[in-house]
Short mmCIF file of C-alpha atoms in Angstrom, two decimals:
data_model
loop_
_atom_site.label_atom_id
_atom_site.label_comp_id
_atom_site.label_asym_id
_atom_site.label_seq_id
_atom_site.Cartn_x
_atom_site.Cartn_y
_atom_site.Cartn_z
CA UNK S 1 18.80 -9.04 -16.51
CA UNK S 2 20.01 -6.29 -18.86
CA UNK S 3 21.52 -8.89 -21.21
CA UNK S 4 18.54 -11.28 -20.93
CA UNK S 5 20.70 -14.00 -19.37
CA UNK S 6 18.17 -14.58 -16.59
CA UNK S 7 14.80 -13.37 -15.36
CA UNK S 8 11.57 -14.42 -13.67
CA UNK S 9 8.17 -15.63 -14.78
CA UNK S 10 5.46 -14.32 -12.45
CA UNK S 11 1.99 -15.84 -12.65
CA UNK S 12 -0.99 -14.43 -10.75
CA UNK S 13 -4.56 -15.65 -10.59
CA UNK S 14 -6.86 -12.75 -9.55
CA UNK S 15 -9.97 -14.90 -9.86
CA UNK S 16 -11.50 -17.32 -7.37
CA UNK S 17 -11.38 -20.48 -9.51
CA UNK S 18 -8.28 -22.60 -10.15
CA UNK S 19 -6.47 -21.70 -13.38
CA UNK S 20 -4.24 -23.87 -15.56
CA UNK S 21 -1.15 -22.39 -17.19
CA UNK S 22 0.27 -24.19 -20.23
CA UNK S 23 3.96 -24.87 -20.64
CA UNK S 24 5.90 -21.95 -22.08
CA UNK S 25 9.38 -21.61 -23.58
CA UNK S 26 11.21 -18.41 -22.63
CA UNK S 27 14.18 -17.24 -24.77
CA UNK S 28 17.22 -16.09 -22.81
CA UNK S 29 20.67 -14.98 -23.89
CA UNK S 30 22.16 -17.81 -26.03
CA UNK S 31 19.64 -20.32 -24.69
CA UNK S 32 16.02 -20.83 -23.69
CA UNK S 33 14.24 -22.18 -20.64
CA UNK S 34 11.04 -24.23 -20.58
CA UNK S 35 8.57 -23.73 -17.75
CA UNK S 36 6.38 -26.80 -17.31
CA UNK S 37 2.59 -26.49 -17.17
CA UNK S 38 1.13 -25.83 -13.74
CA UNK S 39 -2.13 -24.98 -11.99
CA UNK S 40 -2.64 -21.99 -9.69
CA UNK S 41 -5.39 -21.72 -7.08
CA UNK S 42 -7.68 -18.69 -7.02
CA UNK S 43 -5.86 -15.66 -5.64
CA UNK S 44 -2.51 -17.46 -5.86
CA UNK S 45 0.87 -16.22 -7.05
CA UNK S 46 3.86 -18.16 -8.42
CA UNK S 47 7.36 -16.85 -9.11
CA UNK S 48 9.52 -19.03 -11.38
CA UNK S 49 13.24 -18.11 -11.64
CA UNK S 50 14.59 -18.44 -15.19
CA UNK S 51 18.28 -19.19 -15.52
CA UNK S 52 18.74 -18.65 -11.77
CA UNK S 53 19.48 -21.27 -9.13
CA UNK S 54 16.79 -20.31 -6.65
CA UNK S 55 13.82 -22.05 -5.03
CA UNK S 56 10.41 -21.65 -6.60
CA UNK S 57 8.12 -19.34 -4.65
CA UNK S 58 4.42 -20.08 -4.42
CA UNK S 59 1.92 -18.10 -2.35
CA UNK S 60 -1.42 -19.51 -1.18
CA UNK S 61 -4.66 -17.81 -2.15
CA UNK S 62 -5.17 -14.40 -0.62
CA UNK S 63 -8.45 -13.50 1.14
CA UNK S 64 -8.15 -9.90 -0.01
CA UNK S 65 -11.58 -8.95 -1.33
CA UNK S 66 -11.18 -10.96 -4.55
CA UNK S 67 -8.29 -8.84 -5.89
CA UNK S 68 -4.68 -9.79 -6.65
CA UNK S 69 -2.82 -10.61 -3.41
CA UNK S 70 -1.03 -7.86 -1.51
CA UNK S 71 2.75 -7.81 -1.32
CA UNK S 72 4.07 -10.09 1.41
CA UNK S 73 6.65 -8.91 3.91
CA UNK S 74 8.38 -11.68 5.90
CA UNK S 75 10.06 -8.95 7.95
CA UNK S 76 6.85 -6.97 8.40
CA UNK S 77 5.81 -5.46 11.70
CA UNK S 78 2.38 -6.24 13.12
CA UNK S 79 0.07 -4.16 15.27
CA UNK S 80 -3.06 -5.95 16.39
CA UNK S 81 -6.10 -5.29 18.55
CA UNK S 82 -9.19 -7.34 19.25
CA UNK S 83 -10.78 -5.96 16.06
CA UNK S 84 -7.97 -5.03 13.69
CA UNK S 85 -4.69 -6.41 12.35
CA UNK S 86 -2.20 -4.08 10.66
CA UNK S 87 1.06 -5.21 9.04
CA UNK S 88 3.47 -2.65 7.64
CA UNK S 89 6.81 -2.97 5.87
CA UNK S 90 9.64 -0.85 7.33
CA UNK S 91 11.95 -1.79 4.45
CA UNK S 92 9.31 -0.81 1.85
CA UNK S 93 8.61 2.80 2.73
CA UNK S 94 6.81 1.78 5.94
CA UNK S 95 3.72 1.36 3.79
CA UNK S 96 0.91 -0.80 5.12
CA UNK S 97 0.67 -4.23 3.51
CA UNK S 98 -2.31 -5.49 5.48
CA UNK S 99 -5.36 -3.82 6.98
CA UNK S 100 -7.60 -6.67 8.03
CA UNK S 101 -9.46 -8.70 10.59
CA UNK S 102 -7.56 -11.99 10.05
CA UNK S 103 -10.14 -13.03 7.45
CA UNK S 104 -9.73 -10.32 4.81
CA UNK S 105 -7.35 -7.58 3.72
CA UNK S 106 -8.32 -4.12 2.47
CA UNK S 107 -4.84 -3.29 1.09
CA UNK S 108 -3.45 -4.08 -2.37
CA UNK S 109 0.16 -4.40 -3.53
CA UNK S 110 0.22 -0.60 -3.84
CA UNK S 111 0.09 -0.46 -0.07
CA UNK S 112 -1.61 2.06 2.21
CA UNK S 113 -0.19 5.42 3.35
CA UNK S 114 2.78 5.59 0.98
CA UNK S 115 4.79 8.75 1.68
CA UNK S 116 5.42 11.10 -1.23
CA UNK S 117 5.81 14.82 -1.92
CA UNK S 118 3.91 17.37 -3.96
CA UNK S 119 5.25 18.35 -6.41
CA UNK S 120 7.13 15.23 -7.39
CA UNK S 121 10.90 15.64 -7.83
CA UNK S 122 12.10 15.90 -11.44
CA UNK S 123 12.64 12.60 -13.24
CA UNK S 124 16.24 11.41 -13.21
CA UNK S 125 17.96 11.48 -16.62
CA UNK S 126 18.98 7.88 -15.85
CA UNK S 127 15.38 6.73 -15.54
CA UNK S 128 15.26 4.33 -18.48
CA UNK S 129 12.19 2.42 -17.30
CA UNK S 130 9.01 2.97 -19.29
CA UNK S 131 6.62 5.47 -17.72
CA UNK S 132 3.78 2.92 -17.92
CA UNK S 133 5.58 0.78 -15.31
CA UNK S 134 5.30 3.44 -12.60
CA UNK S 135 2.00 5.31 -13.03
CA UNK S 136 2.01 6.47 -9.37
CA UNK S 137 4.49 8.81 -7.70
CA UNK S 138 7.28 6.64 -6.32
CA UNK S 139 7.77 8.65 -3.14
CA UNK S 140 9.55 6.51 -0.54
CA UNK S 141 8.00 3.37 -2.09
CA UNK S 142 10.78 0.84 -1.37
CA UNK S 143 13.07 2.78 0.94
CA UNK S 144 14.02 1.51 4.38
CA UNK S 145 12.62 3.31 7.41
CA UNK S 146 14.13 2.97 10.87
CA UNK S 147 11.46 1.99 13.42
CA UNK S 148 11.34 1.81 17.20
CA UNK S 149 8.70 0.42 19.52
CA UNK S 150 7.16 2.95 21.91
CA UNK S 151 4.40 0.89 23.54
CA UNK S 152 2.37 2.43 26.33
CA UNK S 153 0.18 0.82 28.98
CA UNK S 154 -2.88 1.05 26.73
CA UNK S 155 -1.59 1.01 23.15
CA UNK S 156 0.90 -0.50 20.74
CA UNK S 157 2.88 2.42 19.39
CA UNK S 158 5.64 2.38 16.75
CA UNK S 159 7.60 5.35 15.43
CA UNK S 160 9.43 5.23 12.08
CA UNK S 161 11.66 7.70 10.24
CA UNK S 162 13.60 8.03 7.00
CA UNK S 163 16.13 10.67 5.87
CA UNK S 164 15.66 11.11 2.12
CA UNK S 165 18.55 12.64 0.13
CA UNK S 166 16.24 13.69 -2.72
CA UNK S 167 12.69 14.07 -1.34
CA UNK S 168 11.59 16.76 -1.55
CA UNK S 169 14.13 18.39 -3.86
CA UNK S 170 17.16 19.02 -1.65
CA UNK S 171 16.25 16.24 0.78
CA UNK S 172 14.12 15.92 3.88
CA UNK S 173 13.06 13.73 6.78
CA UNK S 174 9.86 11.65 6.90
CA UNK S 175 8.49 10.45 10.22
CA UNK S 176 5.35 8.54 11.17
CA UNK S 177 3.97 7.20 14.40
CA UNK S 178 1.34 4.45 14.36
CA UNK S 179 -0.76 3.68 17.42
CA UNK S 180 -3.42 1.03 18.03
CA UNK S 181 -5.21 0.58 21.34
CA UNK S 182 -6.27 -2.86 22.52
CA UNK S 183 -9.99 -2.46 21.94
CA UNK S 184 -9.84 -0.19 18.89
CA UNK S 185 -10.81 -0.92 15.32
CA UNK S 186 -8.91 2.08 14.03
CA UNK S 187 -5.18 2.76 13.55
CA UNK S 188 -4.07 6.34 14.28
CA UNK S 189 -1.13 7.56 12.20
CA UNK S 190 0.75 10.84 12.70
CA UNK S 191 2.71 11.88 9.59
CA UNK S 192 5.42 14.53 9.17
CA UNK S 193 7.73 15.67 6.39
CA UNK S 194 10.48 18.22 7.07
CA UNK S 195 12.49 19.55 4.09
CA UNK S 196 16.15 20.38 4.62
CA UNK S 197 15.71 23.57 2.62
CA UNK S 198 13.73 26.04 4.75
CA UNK S 199 12.61 27.77 1.53
CA UNK S 200 10.99 24.62 0.13
CA UNK S 201 7.30 24.86 -0.74
CA UNK S 202 6.89 21.07 -1.10
CA UNK S 203 3.92 19.47 0.62
CA UNK S 204 3.46 16.03 2.15
CA UNK S 205 1.43 13.54 0.10
CA UNK S 206 0.01 10.15 1.10
CA UNK S 207 -1.00 7.47 -1.43
CA UNK S 208 -3.17 4.43 -0.64
CA UNK S 209 -4.34 1.56 -2.82
CA UNK S 210 -7.48 -0.05 -1.36
CA UNK S 211 -8.77 -3.37 -2.71
CA UNK S 212 -11.73 -2.57 -4.96
CA UNK S 213 -13.88 -5.14 -6.75
CA UNK S 214 -16.60 -4.91 -9.38
CA UNK S 215 -19.45 -4.56 -6.89
CA UNK S 216 -17.64 -2.46 -4.29
CA UNK S 217 -18.67 1.10 -3.45
CA UNK S 218 -16.58 4.20 -2.73
CA UNK S 219 -18.25 6.34 -0.05
CA UNK S 220 -17.43 9.93 0.87
CA UNK S 221 -17.94 11.41 4.33
CA UNK S 222 -20.49 14.20 4.43
CA UNK S 223 -17.96 16.55 6.01
CA UNK S 224 -15.37 15.90 3.29
CA UNK S 225 -12.87 14.48 5.78
CA UNK S 226 -13.07 10.76 5.09
CA UNK S 227 -13.55 8.03 2.51
CA UNK S 228 -14.75 4.45 2.75
CA UNK S 229 -14.58 1.36 0.56
CA UNK S 230 -17.57 -0.95 1.07
CA UNK S 231 -17.13 -4.59 0.10
CA UNK S 232 -20.22 -6.59 1.00
CA UNK S 233 -20.66 -5.93 4.71
CA UNK S 234 -17.04 -4.87 5.31
CA UNK S 235 -16.17 -1.20 5.41
CA UNK S 236 -12.57 0.03 5.16
CA UNK S 237 -12.18 3.69 6.13
CA UNK S 238 -9.57 6.40 5.73
CA UNK S 239 -10.22 9.56 7.75
CA UNK S 240 -8.34 12.78 8.43
CA UNK S 241 -8.70 15.94 10.49
CA UNK S 242 -10.87 18.66 9.03
CA UNK S 243 -8.70 21.23 7.27
CA UNK S 244 -5.63 18.97 6.98
CA UNK S 245 -6.10 17.98 3.33
CA UNK S 246 -5.69 20.46 0.47
CA UNK S 247 -6.51 18.08 -2.36
CA UNK S 248 -7.91 14.56 -2.83
CA UNK S 249 -7.20 12.64 -6.04
CA UNK S 250 -9.25 9.49 -6.73
CA UNK S 251 -8.79 6.98 -9.50
CA UNK S 252 -9.49 3.34 -10.09
CA UNK S 253 -7.02 0.89 -11.52
CA UNK S 254 -7.31 -2.86 -11.92
CA UNK S 255 -8.49 -4.20 -8.57
CA UNK S 256 -7.74 -1.04 -6.61
CA UNK S 257 -9.12 2.35 -5.63
CA UNK S 258 -6.14 4.69 -5.43
CA UNK S 259 -6.51 7.60 -3.00
CA UNK S 260 -3.90 10.35 -2.99
CA UNK S 261 -4.05 13.05 -0.31
CA UNK S 262 -2.03 16.26 -0.52
CA UNK S 263 -1.86 17.97 2.86
CA UNK S 264 -2.09 21.66 3.73
CA UNK S 265 0.67 21.35 6.31
CA UNK S 266 3.73 19.15 6.60
CA UNK S 267 2.14 17.20 9.42
CA UNK S 268 -1.15 15.36 9.47
CA UNK S 269 -3.16 12.79 11.39
CA UNK S 270 -4.77 9.88 9.54
CA UNK S 271 -7.01 7.06 10.76
CA UNK S 272 -7.41 3.67 9.10
CA UNK S 273 -10.22 1.36 10.12
CA UNK S 274 -12.10 -1.78 9.17
CA UNK S 275 -15.47 -2.90 10.52
CA UNK S 276 -18.60 -4.86 9.66
CA UNK S 277 -21.82 -3.08 8.65
CA UNK S 278 -25.27 -4.27 7.62
CA UNK S 279 -25.60 -2.22 4.44
CA UNK S 280 -24.53 0.94 2.62
CA UNK S 281 -26.76 3.15 4.77
CA UNK S 282 -25.04 2.00 7.95
CA UNK S 283 -21.65 2.35 6.25
CA UNK S 284 -22.40 6.01 5.51
CA UNK S 285 -23.46 6.61 9.12
CA UNK S 286 -20.26 5.02 10.40
CA UNK S 287 -18.14 7.11 8.04
CA UNK S 288 -19.87 10.35 9.07
CA UNK S 289 -19.72 9.67 12.79
CA UNK S 290 -16.85 10.28 15.23
CA UNK S 291 -14.66 12.24 12.87
CA UNK S 292 -11.21 13.09 14.30
#
Protein backbone atom coordinates (compact mmCIF):
# COMPACT_ATOMS: atom_id res chain seq x y z
CA UNK A 1 0.00 0.00 0.00
CA UNK A 2 1.10 3.62 -0.49
CA UNK A 3 1.38 4.10 3.28
CA UNK A 4 3.02 0.69 3.88
CA UNK A 5 0.10 -0.48 6.01
CA UNK A 6 -0.12 -3.77 4.12
CA UNK A 7 1.53 -5.67 1.28
CA UNK A 8 2.52 -9.11 0.02
CA UNK A 9 5.56 -11.33 0.25
CA UNK A 10 5.98 -13.33 -2.96
CA UNK A 11 8.41 -16.25 -2.99
CA UNK A 12 9.34 -18.13 -6.17
CA UNK A 13 11.61 -21.10 -6.65
CA UNK A 14 12.84 -21.21 -10.29
CA UNK A 15 15.01 -24.25 -9.64
CA UNK A 16 14.07 -27.92 -9.59
CA UNK A 17 15.13 -28.73 -6.01
CA UNK A 18 13.15 -27.86 -2.88
CA UNK A 19 14.24 -24.58 -1.26
CA UNK A 20 13.94 -23.49 2.36
CA UNK A 21 13.06 -19.90 3.20
CA UNK A 22 13.98 -18.62 6.67
CA UNK A 23 11.58 -16.62 8.80
CA UNK A 24 11.55 -12.92 7.99
CA UNK A 25 10.18 -9.87 9.79
CA UNK A 26 8.58 -7.26 7.52
CA UNK A 27 8.11 -3.67 8.81
CA UNK A 28 4.72 -2.13 8.07
CA UNK A 29 3.17 1.18 9.05
CA UNK A 30 3.29 1.40 12.89
CA UNK A 31 3.85 -2.35 13.21
CA UNK A 32 5.65 -5.34 11.75
CA UNK A 33 4.63 -8.80 10.58
CA UNK A 34 6.61 -12.02 10.93
CA UNK A 35 6.44 -14.61 8.19
CA UNK A 36 7.33 -18.05 9.53
CA UNK A 37 9.94 -20.20 7.78
CA UNK A 38 8.65 -22.40 4.99
CA UNK A 39 9.82 -24.72 2.21
CA UNK A 40 8.92 -24.33 -1.46
CA UNK A 41 9.06 -27.14 -4.02
CA UNK A 42 10.98 -26.66 -7.26
CA UNK A 43 9.07 -24.39 -9.63
CA UNK A 44 6.65 -23.39 -6.87
CA UNK A 45 5.23 -19.99 -5.95
CA UNK A 46 3.87 -18.70 -2.63
CA UNK A 47 2.03 -15.44 -1.98
CA UNK A 48 1.84 -14.35 1.67
CA UNK A 49 -0.50 -11.42 2.50
CA UNK A 50 0.99 -9.02 5.05
CA UNK A 51 -1.46 -7.10 7.19
CA UNK A 52 -4.35 -8.38 5.05
CA UNK A 53 -7.02 -10.91 6.03
CA UNK A 54 -6.74 -13.18 3.02
CA UNK A 55 -5.97 -16.86 2.43
CA UNK A 56 -2.42 -17.87 1.63
CA UNK A 57 -1.91 -18.79 -2.01
CA UNK A 58 0.46 -21.59 -2.95
CA UNK A 59 1.00 -22.90 -6.47
CA UNK A 60 2.38 -26.37 -7.23
CA UNK A 61 5.55 -26.77 -9.27
CA UNK A 62 5.22 -25.74 -12.89
CA UNK A 63 6.40 -28.04 -15.71
CA UNK A 64 7.40 -25.04 -17.81
CA UNK A 65 10.85 -25.83 -19.17
CA UNK A 66 12.59 -25.21 -15.83
CA UNK A 67 11.73 -21.49 -15.72
CA UNK A 68 9.60 -19.53 -13.23
CA UNK A 69 5.93 -20.56 -13.54
CA UNK A 70 3.65 -18.74 -15.96
CA UNK A 71 0.85 -16.54 -14.67
CA UNK A 72 -2.24 -18.55 -13.78
CA UNK A 73 -5.68 -17.53 -14.99
CA UNK A 74 -8.60 -19.22 -13.19
CA UNK A 75 -10.91 -17.56 -15.71
CA UNK A 76 -8.74 -18.49 -18.68
CA UNK A 77 -10.15 -19.84 -21.92
CA UNK A 78 -8.80 -23.10 -23.32
CA UNK A 79 -8.44 -24.28 -26.89
CA UNK A 80 -7.21 -27.84 -27.25
CA UNK A 81 -6.51 -30.35 -30.00
CA UNK A 82 -5.04 -33.82 -29.93
CA UNK A 83 -1.53 -32.31 -29.99
CA UNK A 84 -1.76 -28.84 -28.45
CA UNK A 85 -3.29 -27.06 -25.46
CA UNK A 86 -3.61 -23.26 -25.48
CA UNK A 87 -4.90 -21.19 -22.56
CA UNK A 88 -5.34 -17.45 -22.94
CA UNK A 89 -6.49 -14.75 -20.53
CA UNK A 90 -9.28 -12.47 -21.85
CA UNK A 91 -9.00 -10.22 -18.79
CA UNK A 92 -5.21 -9.87 -19.24
CA UNK A 93 -4.92 -8.51 -22.75
CA UNK A 94 -6.01 -11.84 -24.25
CA UNK A 95 -2.37 -12.86 -24.01
CA UNK A 96 -1.56 -16.56 -24.06
CA UNK A 97 -0.65 -18.02 -20.67
CA UNK A 98 -0.07 -21.59 -21.81
CA UNK A 99 1.22 -23.14 -25.02
CA UNK A 100 1.75 -26.77 -24.17
CA UNK A 101 1.05 -30.44 -24.59
CA UNK A 102 -0.29 -31.07 -21.05
CA UNK A 103 3.24 -31.95 -19.91
CA UNK A 104 5.10 -28.68 -20.52
CA UNK A 105 4.49 -25.01 -21.19
CA UNK A 106 6.44 -22.81 -23.62
CA UNK A 107 5.03 -19.52 -22.25
CA UNK A 108 6.38 -17.42 -19.37
CA UNK A 109 4.61 -14.87 -17.17
CA UNK A 110 5.21 -12.32 -19.94
CA UNK A 111 2.68 -14.22 -22.01
CA UNK A 112 2.58 -14.82 -25.76
CA UNK A 113 1.15 -12.47 -28.41
CA UNK A 114 0.73 -9.38 -26.23
CA UNK A 115 -0.83 -6.57 -28.28
CA UNK A 116 1.04 -3.26 -28.39
CA UNK A 117 1.65 -0.37 -30.78
CA UNK A 118 4.71 1.10 -32.44
CA UNK A 119 5.59 3.75 -31.47
CA UNK A 120 4.59 3.44 -27.84
CA UNK A 121 2.28 6.17 -26.52
CA UNK A 122 3.99 8.88 -24.45
CA UNK A 123 4.50 8.07 -20.77
CA UNK A 124 1.80 9.47 -18.50
CA UNK A 125 2.98 12.28 -16.18
CA UNK A 126 1.32 10.27 -13.40
CA UNK A 127 3.51 7.24 -14.02
CA UNK A 128 5.38 7.16 -10.71
CA UNK A 129 6.51 3.54 -10.98
CA UNK A 130 10.20 2.99 -11.60
CA UNK A 131 11.08 2.31 -15.24
CA UNK A 132 12.93 -0.87 -14.23
CA UNK A 133 9.60 -2.44 -13.20
CA UNK A 134 8.20 -2.34 -16.74
CA UNK A 135 11.05 -2.94 -19.23
CA UNK A 136 8.61 -4.06 -21.96
CA UNK A 137 5.96 -1.97 -23.70
CA UNK A 138 2.77 -2.34 -21.65
CA UNK A 139 0.43 -2.41 -24.64
CA UNK A 140 -2.88 -3.98 -23.62
CA UNK A 141 -1.06 -6.08 -20.99
CA UNK A 142 -3.81 -6.34 -18.33
CA UNK A 143 -6.83 -4.94 -20.15
CA UNK A 144 -10.04 -6.89 -20.54
CA UNK A 145 -10.97 -8.15 -24.00
CA UNK A 146 -14.49 -9.21 -24.92
CA UNK A 147 -14.49 -12.70 -26.45
CA UNK A 148 -17.08 -14.81 -28.27
CA UNK A 149 -16.99 -18.42 -29.35
CA UNK A 150 -17.29 -18.98 -33.10
CA UNK A 151 -16.71 -22.74 -33.37
CA UNK A 152 -17.06 -24.41 -36.74
CA UNK A 153 -17.54 -28.07 -37.64
CA UNK A 154 -13.78 -28.62 -37.84
CA UNK A 155 -12.19 -26.06 -35.52
CA UNK A 156 -12.44 -24.28 -32.19
CA UNK A 157 -12.57 -20.60 -33.03
CA UNK A 158 -12.68 -17.64 -30.63
CA UNK A 159 -12.80 -13.96 -31.53
CA UNK A 160 -11.77 -11.23 -29.05
CA UNK A 161 -11.78 -7.43 -29.20
CA UNK A 162 -10.85 -4.43 -27.09
CA UNK A 163 -11.54 -0.70 -27.61
CA UNK A 164 -8.54 1.18 -26.24
CA UNK A 165 -9.02 4.87 -25.33
CA UNK A 166 -5.28 5.58 -25.58
CA UNK A 167 -3.69 2.99 -27.91
CA UNK A 168 -2.47 4.11 -30.30
CA UNK A 169 -2.46 7.81 -29.44
CA UNK A 170 -6.08 8.90 -29.91
CA UNK A 171 -7.44 5.39 -29.32
CA UNK A 172 -8.15 2.35 -31.44
CA UNK A 173 -9.66 -1.11 -31.61
CA UNK A 174 -7.73 -4.38 -31.26
CA UNK A 175 -9.21 -7.63 -32.52
CA UNK A 176 -7.87 -11.17 -32.69
CA UNK A 177 -9.31 -14.46 -33.81
CA UNK A 178 -7.74 -17.72 -32.64
CA UNK A 179 -8.48 -21.01 -34.38
CA UNK A 180 -7.32 -24.56 -33.63
CA UNK A 181 -8.42 -27.58 -35.63
CA UNK A 182 -8.88 -30.95 -33.95
CA UNK A 183 -5.81 -32.64 -35.37
CA UNK A 184 -3.53 -29.60 -35.54
CA UNK A 185 -0.43 -28.83 -33.54
CA UNK A 186 -0.54 -25.17 -34.50
CA UNK A 187 -2.75 -22.27 -33.38
CA UNK A 188 -3.64 -19.76 -36.10
CA UNK A 189 -4.13 -16.18 -34.90
CA UNK A 190 -5.44 -13.28 -36.99
CA UNK A 191 -4.53 -9.88 -35.49
CA UNK A 192 -5.85 -6.40 -36.30
CA UNK A 193 -5.41 -2.90 -34.92
CA UNK A 194 -7.54 -0.02 -36.21
CA UNK A 195 -6.73 3.52 -34.98
CA UNK A 196 -9.59 5.96 -34.51
CA UNK A 197 -7.53 8.69 -36.15
CA UNK A 198 -7.33 7.96 -39.88
CA UNK A 199 -4.10 9.99 -40.03
CA UNK A 200 -2.33 7.77 -37.48
CA UNK A 201 0.91 6.15 -38.62
CA UNK A 202 1.03 3.73 -35.65
CA UNK A 203 1.74 0.08 -36.39
CA UNK A 204 0.61 -3.10 -34.66
CA UNK A 205 3.19 -4.82 -32.46
CA UNK A 206 3.12 -8.28 -30.87
CA UNK A 207 5.29 -9.27 -27.89
CA UNK A 208 5.93 -12.85 -26.74
CA UNK A 209 7.97 -14.23 -23.85
CA UNK A 210 8.98 -17.85 -24.52
CA UNK A 211 10.46 -19.99 -21.75
CA UNK A 212 14.21 -20.13 -22.35
CA UNK A 213 16.69 -22.11 -20.26
CA UNK A 214 20.48 -22.27 -20.13
CA UNK A 215 20.80 -25.02 -22.74
CA UNK A 216 17.93 -23.95 -25.00
CA UNK A 217 18.47 -22.79 -28.57
CA UNK A 218 16.84 -19.98 -30.56
CA UNK A 219 16.39 -21.00 -34.20
CA UNK A 220 15.57 -18.76 -37.14
CA UNK A 221 13.67 -19.90 -40.24
CA UNK A 222 15.73 -19.75 -43.41
CA UNK A 223 13.10 -17.56 -45.08
CA UNK A 224 13.09 -15.05 -42.23
CA UNK A 225 9.43 -15.69 -41.45
CA UNK A 226 9.63 -17.76 -38.29
CA UNK A 227 11.47 -18.43 -35.03
CA UNK A 228 11.74 -21.50 -32.83
CA UNK A 229 12.81 -22.21 -29.26
CA UNK A 230 14.30 -25.69 -28.86
CA UNK A 231 14.26 -27.18 -25.37
CA UNK A 232 15.59 -30.74 -25.44
CA UNK A 233 13.38 -32.46 -27.99
CA UNK A 234 10.52 -29.95 -27.75
CA UNK A 235 10.26 -27.20 -30.33
CA UNK A 236 8.03 -24.15 -29.80
CA UNK A 237 7.48 -22.14 -32.99
CA UNK A 238 6.22 -18.69 -33.90
CA UNK A 239 5.63 -18.14 -37.62
CA UNK A 240 4.19 -15.36 -39.76
CA UNK A 241 3.36 -14.67 -43.39
CA UNK A 242 6.22 -13.53 -45.58
CA UNK A 243 6.20 -9.75 -45.87
CA UNK A 244 3.99 -9.16 -42.81
CA UNK A 245 6.76 -8.21 -40.38
CA UNK A 246 8.74 -4.99 -40.70
CA UNK A 247 11.03 -5.52 -37.73
CA UNK A 248 11.95 -8.30 -35.28
CA UNK A 249 13.48 -7.45 -31.91
CA UNK A 250 15.05 -10.28 -29.88
CA UNK A 251 16.38 -10.15 -26.37
CA UNK A 252 16.88 -12.53 -23.50
CA UNK A 253 15.86 -11.84 -19.95
CA UNK A 254 15.92 -14.14 -16.94
CA UNK A 255 14.26 -17.37 -18.04
CA UNK A 256 12.72 -15.96 -21.20
CA UNK A 257 13.39 -15.18 -24.85
CA UNK A 258 11.41 -12.04 -25.64
CA UNK A 259 10.30 -11.70 -29.27
CA UNK A 260 8.76 -8.43 -30.42
CA UNK A 261 7.30 -8.20 -33.93
CA UNK A 262 6.38 -4.89 -35.56
CA UNK A 263 4.09 -5.44 -38.53
CA UNK A 264 4.06 -3.74 -41.93
CA UNK A 265 0.27 -3.57 -41.95
CA UNK A 266 -2.34 -3.25 -39.23
CA UNK A 267 -3.41 -6.83 -39.74
CA UNK A 268 -1.33 -9.98 -39.58
CA UNK A 269 -1.54 -13.75 -39.32
CA UNK A 270 0.56 -15.58 -36.73
CA UNK A 271 0.97 -19.29 -35.99
CA UNK A 272 2.04 -20.79 -32.67
CA UNK A 273 3.05 -24.43 -32.46
CA UNK A 274 4.69 -27.02 -30.25
CA UNK A 275 6.00 -30.41 -31.32
CA UNK A 276 8.59 -33.08 -30.55
CA UNK A 277 11.77 -33.39 -32.63
CA UNK A 278 14.79 -35.68 -32.48
CA UNK A 279 17.48 -32.99 -32.60
CA UNK A 280 18.35 -29.47 -33.72
CA UNK A 281 18.67 -30.52 -37.37
CA UNK A 282 15.10 -31.82 -37.43
CA UNK A 283 13.94 -28.71 -35.57
CA UNK A 284 15.39 -26.51 -38.32
CA UNK A 285 13.69 -28.60 -41.01
CA UNK A 286 10.36 -28.32 -39.22
CA UNK A 287 10.75 -24.56 -38.85
CA UNK A 288 11.61 -24.11 -42.53
CA UNK A 289 8.82 -26.32 -43.83
CA UNK A 290 5.16 -25.45 -44.46
CA UNK A 291 5.48 -21.73 -43.97
CA UNK A 292 2.15 -19.86 -44.05
